[in-house]
mmCIF file of C-alpha atoms in Angstrom:
data_model
loop_
_atom_site.group_PDB
_atom_site.id
_atom_site.type_symbol
_atom_site.label_atom_id
_atom_site.label_comp_id
_atom_site.label_asym_id
_atom_site.label_seq_id
_atom_site.Cartn_x
_atom_site.Cartn_y
_atom_site.Cartn_z
ATOM 1 C CA MET A 1327 -50.582 -12.279 -5.407
ATOM 2 C CA LYS A 1328 -52.340 -10.931 -2.488
ATOM 3 C CA LEU A 1329 -54.490 -12.878 -0.001
ATOM 4 C CA GLY A 1330 -55.789 -12.732 3.388
ATOM 5 C CA MET A 1331 -54.815 -15.575 5.894
ATOM 6 C CA ILE A 1332 -57.220 -16.287 9.114
ATOM 7 C CA GLY A 1333 -55.448 -18.495 11.462
ATOM 8 C CA LEU A 1334 -51.763 -18.212 12.009
ATOM 9 C CA GLY A 1335 -51.121 -21.173 14.077
ATOM 10 C CA LYS A 1336 -48.422 -23.820 13.446
ATOM 11 C CA MET A 1337 -49.813 -24.897 9.961
ATOM 12 C CA GLY A 1338 -51.385 -21.489 8.829
ATOM 13 C CA GLY A 1339 -48.467 -19.401 10.037
ATOM 14 C CA ASN A 1340 -45.852 -21.522 8.198
ATOM 15 C CA MET A 1341 -47.997 -21.390 4.975
ATOM 16 C CA ALA A 1342 -48.155 -17.509 5.445
ATOM 17 C CA ARG A 1343 -44.337 -17.714 5.832
ATOM 18 C CA ARG A 1344 -43.688 -19.667 2.820
ATOM 19 C CA LEU A 1345 -45.933 -17.199 0.594
ATOM 20 C CA LEU A 1346 -44.125 -14.206 2.087
ATOM 21 C CA LYS A 1347 -40.733 -15.709 1.139
ATOM 22 C CA ALA A 1348 -41.788 -16.098 -2.418
ATOM 23 C CA GLY A 1349 -42.818 -12.629 -2.757
ATOM 24 C CA HIS A 1350 -46.724 -12.777 -2.002
ATOM 25 C CA THR A 1351 -48.337 -10.321 0.086
ATOM 26 C CA VAL A 1352 -50.302 -11.932 2.895
ATOM 27 C CA VAL A 1353 -52.610 -10.037 5.247
ATOM 28 C CA GLY A 1354 -52.988 -12.042 8.572
ATOM 29 C CA PHE A 1355 -55.248 -12.163 11.223
ATOM 30 C CA ASN A 1356 -55.288 -14.369 14.185
ATOM 31 C CA ARG A 1357 -57.379 -14.508 17.431
ATOM 32 C CA SER A 1358 -54.134 -13.753 19.536
ATOM 33 C CA PRO A 1359 -52.884 -10.304 18.498
ATOM 34 C CA GLU A 1360 -49.447 -10.970 19.748
ATOM 35 C CA VAL A 1361 -49.038 -13.835 17.101
ATOM 36 C CA THR A 1362 -50.048 -11.392 14.334
ATOM 37 C CA ARG A 1363 -47.833 -8.635 15.794
ATOM 38 C CA GLY A 1364 -44.731 -11.099 15.769
ATOM 39 C CA MET A 1365 -45.329 -12.239 12.320
ATOM 40 C CA ALA A 1366 -45.478 -8.685 11.230
ATOM 41 C CA ALA A 1367 -42.332 -7.795 12.744
ATOM 42 C CA GLU A 1368 -40.279 -11.042 12.047
ATOM 43 C CA ASP A 1369 -41.835 -12.122 8.594
ATOM 44 C CA GLY A 1370 -43.166 -9.251 6.798
ATOM 45 C CA LEU A 1371 -46.774 -10.145 7.264
ATOM 46 C CA GLU A 1372 -49.317 -7.293 6.866
ATOM 47 C CA PRO A 1373 -51.142 -7.352 10.048
ATOM 48 C CA ALA A 1374 -54.976 -7.250 10.734
ATOM 49 C CA PHE A 1375 -56.452 -7.116 14.086
ATOM 50 C CA SER A 1376 -60.143 -7.638 13.114
ATOM 51 C CA ILE A 1377 -61.832 -9.502 10.181
ATOM 52 C CA GLU A 1378 -63.088 -6.245 9.027
ATOM 53 C CA GLU A 1379 -59.552 -4.847 8.802
ATOM 54 C CA LEU A 1380 -58.376 -7.842 6.937
ATOM 55 C CA ILE A 1381 -61.192 -7.617 4.309
ATOM 56 C CA GLY A 1382 -60.595 -3.878 3.924
ATOM 57 C CA LYS A 1383 -57.019 -4.454 2.974
ATOM 58 C CA LEU A 1384 -57.760 -6.804 0.206
ATOM 59 C CA GLU A 1385 -58.739 -5.760 -3.402
ATOM 60 C CA SER A 1386 -61.388 -7.448 -5.233
ATOM 61 C CA PRO A 1387 -61.601 -10.294 -6.045
ATOM 62 C CA ARG A 1388 -60.598 -10.842 -2.552
ATOM 63 C CA ILE A 1389 -58.937 -14.236 -1.486
ATOM 64 C CA ILE A 1390 -59.323 -15.366 2.128
ATOM 65 C CA TRP A 1391 -57.885 -18.341 3.246
ATOM 66 C CA SER A 1392 -59.042 -19.902 6.525
ATOM 67 C CA MET A 1393 -56.988 -22.245 8.587
ATOM 68 C CA LEU A 1394 -59.096 -22.834 11.517
ATOM 69 C CA PRO A 1395 -60.187 -25.831 13.566
ATOM 70 C CA ALA A 1396 -63.075 -27.790 11.837
ATOM 71 C CA GLY A 1397 -66.799 -27.456 13.259
ATOM 72 C CA THR A 1398 -67.918 -24.552 15.159
ATOM 73 C CA THR A 1399 -64.857 -22.376 14.846
ATOM 74 C CA THR A 1400 -64.887 -22.595 10.972
ATOM 75 C CA GLU A 1401 -68.725 -22.379 10.966
ATOM 76 C CA GLU A 1402 -68.915 -19.064 12.830
ATOM 77 C CA MET A 1403 -65.967 -17.399 11.108
ATOM 78 C CA GLN A 1404 -67.561 -18.121 7.700
ATOM 79 C CA GLU A 1405 -70.922 -16.676 9.065
ATOM 80 C CA GLN A 1406 -68.788 -13.549 10.167
ATOM 81 C CA LEU A 1407 -67.022 -13.153 6.703
ATOM 82 C CA LEU A 1408 -70.151 -13.683 4.451
ATOM 83 C CA PRO A 1409 -71.797 -10.102 4.845
ATOM 84 C CA LEU A 1410 -68.392 -8.583 4.395
ATOM 85 C CA LEU A 1411 -67.636 -10.424 1.098
ATOM 86 C CA SER A 1412 -68.627 -9.306 -2.662
ATOM 87 C CA LYS A 1413 -69.532 -11.227 -5.501
ATOM 88 C CA GLY A 1414 -66.496 -12.859 -7.069
ATOM 89 C CA ASP A 1415 -64.443 -13.113 -3.961
ATOM 90 C CA ILE A 1416 -62.849 -16.637 -2.984
ATOM 91 C CA LEU A 1417 -63.203 -18.091 0.289
ATOM 92 C CA ILE A 1418 -60.802 -21.204 0.827
ATOM 93 C CA ASP A 1419 -61.143 -23.624 3.854
ATOM 94 C CA GLY A 1420 -57.864 -25.260 4.464
ATOM 95 C CA GLY A 1421 -58.710 -26.909 7.867
ATOM 96 C CA ASN A 1422 -59.767 -30.311 8.226
ATOM 97 C CA SER A 1423 -63.459 -29.905 7.846
ATOM 98 C CA ASN A 1424 -65.893 -32.605 7.364
ATOM 99 C CA TYR A 1425 -66.490 -32.922 3.512
ATOM 100 C CA LYS A 1426 -70.197 -32.955 3.963
ATOM 101 C CA ASP A 1427 -70.163 -29.619 5.828
ATOM 102 C CA SER A 1428 -67.884 -28.452 2.956
ATOM 103 C CA ILE A 1429 -70.450 -29.374 0.573
ATOM 104 C CA ARG A 1430 -73.216 -27.656 2.581
ATOM 105 C CA ARG A 1431 -71.523 -24.533 3.021
ATOM 106 C CA ALA A 1432 -70.549 -24.145 -0.604
ATOM 107 C CA GLU A 1433 -73.982 -24.506 -1.707
ATOM 108 C CA MET A 1434 -75.171 -21.613 0.636
ATOM 109 C CA ILE A 1435 -72.317 -19.363 0.036
ATOM 110 C CA GLU A 1436 -71.980 -19.764 -3.712
ATOM 111 C CA SER A 1437 -75.627 -18.895 -3.935
ATOM 112 C CA GLU A 1438 -74.507 -15.369 -2.913
ATOM 113 C CA GLY A 1439 -72.150 -15.230 -5.782
ATOM 114 C CA ILE A 1440 -69.096 -15.905 -3.650
ATOM 115 C CA HIS A 1441 -66.722 -18.767 -4.653
ATOM 116 C CA VAL A 1442 -65.673 -21.440 -2.391
ATOM 117 C CA VAL A 1443 -62.818 -23.969 -2.452
ATOM 118 C CA ASP A 1444 -61.831 -26.694 0.111
ATOM 119 C CA ILE A 1445 -58.403 -27.579 0.158
ATOM 120 C CA GLY A 1446 -56.983 -30.418 2.222
ATOM 121 C CA VAL A 1447 -53.566 -29.534 3.399
ATOM 122 C CA SER A 1448 -50.765 -32.197 4.474
ATOM 123 C CA GLY A 1449 -47.334 -31.364 5.325
ATOM 124 C CA GLY A 1450 -47.493 -30.592 9.253
ATOM 125 C CA ILE A 1451 -44.735 -28.597 10.829
ATOM 126 C CA TRP A 1452 -42.285 -29.537 7.988
ATOM 127 C CA GLY A 1453 -44.399 -27.942 5.183
ATOM 128 C CA LEU A 1454 -42.554 -24.418 5.491
ATOM 129 C CA ARG A 1455 -39.301 -26.272 4.188
ATOM 130 C CA GLU A 1456 -40.593 -29.232 2.395
ATOM 131 C CA GLY A 1457 -43.803 -27.810 0.942
ATOM 132 C CA TYR A 1458 -47.485 -28.885 1.276
ATOM 133 C CA SER A 1459 -49.607 -31.630 -0.274
ATOM 134 C CA LEU A 1460 -52.633 -29.821 -1.515
ATOM 135 C CA MET A 1461 -56.090 -31.360 -2.465
ATOM 136 C CA ALA A 1462 -58.425 -28.932 -3.636
ATOM 137 C CA GLY A 1463 -62.213 -29.196 -4.286
ATOM 138 C CA GLY A 1464 -64.309 -26.826 -6.126
ATOM 139 C CA ASP A 1465 -64.771 -25.086 -9.512
ATOM 140 C CA ALA A 1466 -61.857 -25.794 -11.893
ATOM 141 C CA ASP A 1467 -61.539 -22.182 -13.120
ATOM 142 C CA VAL A 1468 -61.375 -20.755 -9.572
ATOM 143 C CA ILE A 1469 -58.598 -23.242 -8.538
ATOM 144 C CA ALA A 1470 -56.741 -22.507 -11.832
ATOM 145 C CA TYR A 1471 -56.912 -18.867 -10.624
ATOM 146 C CA LEU A 1472 -55.399 -19.764 -7.478
ATOM 147 C CA SER A 1473 -52.519 -21.709 -8.978
ATOM 148 C CA PRO A 1474 -49.917 -19.162 -8.238
ATOM 149 C CA ILE A 1475 -50.584 -19.623 -4.521
ATOM 150 C CA MET A 1476 -51.035 -23.386 -4.827
ATOM 151 C CA LYS A 1477 -47.557 -23.652 -6.946
ATOM 152 C CA THR A 1478 -45.823 -21.619 -4.136
ATOM 153 C CA LEU A 1479 -47.231 -23.805 -1.240
ATOM 154 C CA ALA A 1480 -46.608 -27.122 -2.960
ATOM 155 C CA PRO A 1481 -43.274 -28.878 -2.932
ATOM 156 C CA SER A 1482 -42.859 -27.727 -6.430
ATOM 157 C CA GLU A 1483 -44.788 -25.927 -9.299
ATOM 158 C CA ASN A 1484 -45.875 -29.088 -11.000
ATOM 159 C CA SER A 1485 -46.194 -31.699 -8.203
ATOM 160 C CA GLY A 1486 -47.899 -32.085 -4.920
ATOM 161 C CA TRP A 1487 -51.049 -30.177 -5.529
ATOM 162 C CA GLY A 1488 -54.230 -30.400 -7.830
ATOM 163 C CA ARG A 1489 -57.837 -30.404 -8.236
ATOM 164 C CA VAL A 1490 -59.275 -33.669 -7.029
ATOM 165 C CA GLY A 1491 -63.065 -32.990 -7.785
ATOM 166 C CA PRO A 1492 -66.120 -30.805 -7.110
ATOM 167 C CA HIS A 1493 -66.854 -29.084 -3.589
ATOM 168 C CA GLY A 1494 -66.086 -31.274 -0.796
ATOM 169 C CA ALA A 1495 -63.831 -33.508 -2.851
ATOM 170 C CA GLY A 1496 -60.738 -31.764 -1.418
ATOM 171 C CA HIS A 1497 -61.836 -32.276 2.259
ATOM 172 C CA PHE A 1498 -62.835 -35.932 1.318
ATOM 173 C CA VAL A 1499 -59.540 -36.849 -0.046
ATOM 174 C CA LYS A 1500 -57.733 -35.581 2.909
ATOM 175 C CA MET A 1501 -60.038 -37.397 5.113
ATOM 176 C CA VAL A 1502 -59.177 -40.798 3.482
ATOM 177 C CA HIS A 1503 -55.370 -39.713 3.390
ATOM 178 C CA ASN A 1504 -55.566 -39.288 7.163
ATOM 179 C CA GLY A 1505 -57.132 -42.694 7.520
ATOM 180 C CA ILE A 1506 -54.228 -44.247 5.483
ATOM 181 C CA GLU A 1507 -51.911 -42.511 7.625
ATOM 182 C CA TYR A 1508 -53.311 -43.868 10.775
ATOM 183 C CA GLY A 1509 -52.917 -47.591 9.403
ATOM 184 C CA MET A 1510 -49.247 -46.653 8.240
ATOM 185 C CA MET A 1511 -48.422 -45.502 11.766
ATOM 186 C CA GLU A 1512 -50.006 -48.268 13.517
ATOM 187 C CA ALA A 1513 -48.027 -50.853 11.348
ATOM 188 C CA PHE A 1514 -44.813 -49.253 12.276
ATOM 189 C CA ALA A 1515 -45.776 -49.023 15.883
ATOM 190 C CA GLU A 1516 -46.511 -52.617 16.102
ATOM 191 C CA GLY A 1517 -43.287 -53.816 14.107
ATOM 192 C CA PHE A 1518 -40.980 -51.552 16.311
ATOM 193 C CA GLU A 1519 -42.722 -53.030 19.605
ATOM 194 C CA ILE A 1520 -42.196 -56.596 18.449
ATOM 195 C CA MET A 1521 -38.398 -55.785 17.916
ATOM 196 C CA HIS A 1522 -38.235 -53.957 21.129
ATOM 197 C CA SER A 1523 -39.763 -57.063 23.102
ATOM 198 C CA LYS A 1524 -37.179 -59.409 21.767
ATOM 199 C CA LYS A 1525 -34.593 -58.437 24.392
ATOM 200 C CA GLU A 1526 -32.316 -61.230 23.833
ATOM 201 C CA LEU A 1527 -31.302 -60.097 20.386
ATOM 202 C CA GLY A 1528 -30.398 -56.518 21.464
ATOM 203 C CA ILE A 1529 -31.739 -54.929 18.466
ATOM 204 C CA ASP A 1530 -30.998 -51.108 18.101
ATOM 205 C CA ILE A 1531 -34.160 -49.957 16.825
ATOM 206 C CA HIS A 1532 -32.942 -46.630 15.740
ATOM 207 C CA GLN A 1533 -30.333 -48.313 13.705
ATOM 208 C CA VAL A 1534 -32.953 -50.280 12.168
ATOM 209 C CA THR A 1535 -34.887 -47.187 11.016
ATOM 210 C CA GLN A 1536 -31.583 -45.909 9.324
ATOM 211 C CA ILE A 1537 -31.150 -49.051 7.441
ATOM 212 C CA TRP A 1538 -34.797 -49.144 6.244
ATOM 213 C CA GLN A 1539 -34.334 -45.462 5.216
ATOM 214 C CA GLU A 1540 -32.529 -46.521 1.982
ATOM 215 C CA GLY A 1541 -33.783 -49.223 -0.514
ATOM 216 C CA SER A 1542 -36.324 -50.611 1.817
ATOM 217 C CA VAL A 1543 -39.816 -51.136 0.449
ATOM 218 C CA VAL A 1544 -41.030 -49.463 3.671
ATOM 219 C CA ARG A 1545 -39.138 -46.456 3.271
ATOM 220 C CA SER A 1546 -41.097 -43.424 3.821
ATOM 221 C CA TRP A 1547 -41.460 -39.707 5.423
ATOM 222 C CA LEU A 1548 -43.076 -41.418 8.396
ATOM 223 C CA LEU A 1549 -40.070 -43.731 8.569
ATOM 224 C CA ASP A 1550 -37.801 -40.549 8.421
ATOM 225 C CA LEU A 1551 -39.741 -39.213 11.386
ATOM 226 C CA ALA A 1552 -39.573 -42.354 13.387
ATOM 227 C CA GLU A 1553 -35.624 -42.201 12.923
ATOM 228 C CA ARG A 1554 -35.564 -38.598 14.177
ATOM 229 C CA ALA A 1555 -37.648 -39.194 17.280
ATOM 230 C CA LEU A 1556 -35.667 -42.399 18.094
ATOM 231 C CA ARG A 1557 -32.389 -40.385 17.531
ATOM 232 C CA GLU A 1558 -33.496 -37.717 20.009
ATOM 233 C CA ASP A 1559 -34.584 -40.189 22.530
ATOM 234 C CA PRO A 1560 -33.787 -43.858 21.775
ATOM 235 C CA THR A 1561 -36.098 -45.454 24.493
ATOM 236 C CA LEU A 1562 -38.776 -42.586 24.040
ATOM 237 C CA SER A 1563 -38.586 -42.453 27.898
ATOM 238 C CA ASN A 1564 -40.117 -38.858 27.880
ATOM 239 C CA ILE A 1565 -43.230 -39.842 26.039
ATOM 240 C CA GLN A 1566 -46.659 -41.200 27.372
ATOM 241 C CA GLY A 1567 -48.324 -43.650 25.074
ATOM 242 C CA TRP A 1568 -51.405 -41.573 24.763
ATOM 243 C CA VAL A 1569 -52.521 -40.862 21.229
ATOM 244 C CA ALA A 1570 -55.153 -38.474 19.974
ATOM 245 C CA ASP A 1571 -57.330 -38.613 16.826
ATOM 246 C CA SER A 1572 -58.425 -35.319 15.091
ATOM 247 C CA GLY A 1573 -61.662 -36.709 13.541
ATOM 248 C CA GLU A 1574 -60.544 -37.633 9.928
ATOM 249 C CA GLY A 1575 -59.883 -41.316 10.801
ATOM 250 C CA ARG A 1576 -63.440 -41.621 12.563
ATOM 251 C CA TRP A 1577 -64.938 -40.031 9.298
ATOM 252 C CA THR A 1578 -63.006 -42.407 7.188
ATOM 253 C CA VAL A 1579 -64.271 -45.362 8.950
ATOM 254 C CA GLN A 1580 -67.836 -43.911 9.057
ATOM 255 C CA GLU A 1581 -67.727 -43.677 5.389
ATOM 256 C CA ALA A 1582 -66.276 -46.957 4.716
ATOM 257 C CA ILE A 1583 -69.355 -48.459 6.709
ATOM 258 C CA ASP A 1584 -71.674 -46.225 4.698
ATOM 259 C CA LEU A 1585 -70.216 -47.473 1.320
ATOM 260 C CA ASP A 1586 -69.901 -51.178 2.510
ATOM 261 C CA VAL A 1587 -66.043 -50.876 1.750
ATOM 262 C CA PRO A 1588 -64.016 -53.277 4.194
ATOM 263 C CA ALA A 1589 -61.369 -51.158 5.877
ATOM 264 C CA PRO A 1590 -60.069 -53.206 8.588
ATOM 265 C CA VAL A 1591 -56.704 -51.916 8.994
ATOM 266 C CA ILE A 1592 -57.801 -48.166 9.279
ATOM 267 C CA THR A 1593 -60.618 -49.165 11.613
ATOM 268 C CA LEU A 1594 -58.356 -51.089 13.878
ATOM 269 C CA SER A 1595 -55.804 -48.299 13.953
ATOM 270 C CA LEU A 1596 -58.421 -46.055 15.181
ATOM 271 C CA PHE A 1597 -59.552 -48.282 17.860
ATOM 272 C CA LYS A 1598 -55.886 -48.702 19.050
ATOM 273 C CA ARG A 1599 -55.839 -44.862 19.420
ATOM 274 C CA PHE A 1600 -58.808 -45.182 21.774
ATOM 275 C CA GLU A 1601 -57.090 -47.785 23.860
ATOM 276 C CA SER A 1602 -53.900 -45.631 24.299
ATOM 277 C CA ARG A 1603 -56.036 -43.329 26.260
ATOM 278 C CA GLN A 1604 -57.293 -45.855 28.645
ATOM 279 C CA LYS A 1605 -55.481 -45.814 31.969
ATOM 280 C CA GLU A 1606 -57.320 -48.846 33.069
ATOM 281 C CA SER A 1607 -59.374 -50.967 30.770
ATOM 282 C CA PHE A 1608 -62.503 -52.280 32.232
ATOM 283 C CA ALA A 1609 -62.742 -54.858 29.200
ATOM 284 C CA ALA A 1610 -59.439 -56.312 30.149
ATOM 285 C CA LYS A 1611 -60.759 -56.730 33.776
ATOM 286 C CA ILE A 1612 -63.726 -58.844 32.191
ATOM 287 C CA LEU A 1613 -61.449 -60.846 30.238
ATOM 288 C CA ALA A 1614 -59.223 -61.625 33.308
ATOM 289 C CA ALA A 1615 -62.339 -62.527 35.373
ATOM 290 C CA LEU A 1616 -63.970 -64.643 32.874
ATOM 291 C CA ARG A 1617 -60.555 -66.729 32.449
ATOM 292 C CA ASN A 1618 -60.627 -67.183 36.088
ATOM 293 C CA GLN A 1619 -64.098 -68.248 36.403
ATOM 294 C CA PHE A 1620 -64.122 -70.793 33.687
ATOM 295 C CA GLY A 1621 -60.472 -72.123 33.897
ATOM 296 C CA GLY A 1622 -59.138 -71.035 37.080
ATOM 297 C CA HIS A 1623 -56.479 -68.990 35.480
ATOM 298 C CA ASP A 1624 -54.302 -66.607 37.380
ATOM 299 C CA MET A 1625 -55.877 -63.051 37.998
ATOM 300 C CA ARG A 1626 -53.831 -60.170 39.449
ATOM 301 C CA LYS A 1627 -55.599 -58.475 42.287
ATOM 302 C CA VAL A 1628 -55.213 -54.696 42.815
ATOM 303 C CA GLU A 1629 -53.019 -54.163 45.810
#
C-alpha cells in the first residue's frame, strides 16, 4: 500500500521506516531536505521535496499522513494540501491536535469530498521496534480501508489499534491517554523521591525498579523506562528537574472542568510540571514570609 508521509521527525520518520520494512511504499516530505535525502538513501523512502511533488507521486485515492506539530503548523499544511487533493483522497492527522480543531477541520474538508481521519499515536521513539498504539477517529469504512497500514504500524495485526469513534474521537482519546500518563509518571516520581530521601536505609532505587518489573502490580512500560534511565545514570546527575508539557495534559484538565469530572491526580501532575520550571518560587517566598510574620519562624535570607 502506498502513502505519502509529511513530517519525518522522530515519530514520523520511524513510522515511515516501519512501513517501508513491511513492504509498503512511502513517499516522504520533510521541511528539512537533508532528512528526506537521508531516509531515501538509508531506508528506501521515495523522496519528495515539495508538497506538489509528493501529491504527484501518489495514485488516487491518495493517502496522506501528516505527522506535524499541533496548531498553526498542521493548520497551514492542511490549507496548502486542500487545493491539491481530489474527491476520495484521504488525509490523516497523526499529530497531537486538539480534538475540537480536528472536528472543525473534518467538517470543512469533508465538505469538499475529501476524507479525514484523526489518529492519536502513542509509542514514542520505541514504536519502530515495539509498534504503535493507534486511536482512530472518523468514518468506519475509511478506517477499514486504511487497516493494512494500521496493522503494520501496530504491535500486531489484531491488537493496539482501532476506531474509537467519529471525527475528533482519535485525538480526544489520545488527549486523555496523555493525561493519564502525566498522573502515572508523577506517582512514580514521588515514590522514587521518597525512597531516595530515606538515606539511612541506603535503598538502591535501580534495584527496586528491577524487582518491581516482575510480578508487581505497578509493573509497566513506564517502569521499564525508569529502570533503563537509572541503569544509565543511577543518580540522574546529568538531568535537570525541568519538565515540559506538550498540551494534552492541559486539554484533559480543561475537559474535566467542562464536564464536571473530578480529576485531581491528572490536574496536580500538570501543576507539578509547571512547578518544575520555576527557578525561584514567589509563592514559596510568600509562605516563608507569612510563617515568619505570624509565628516568628526561621526565614532564610538571600546572601
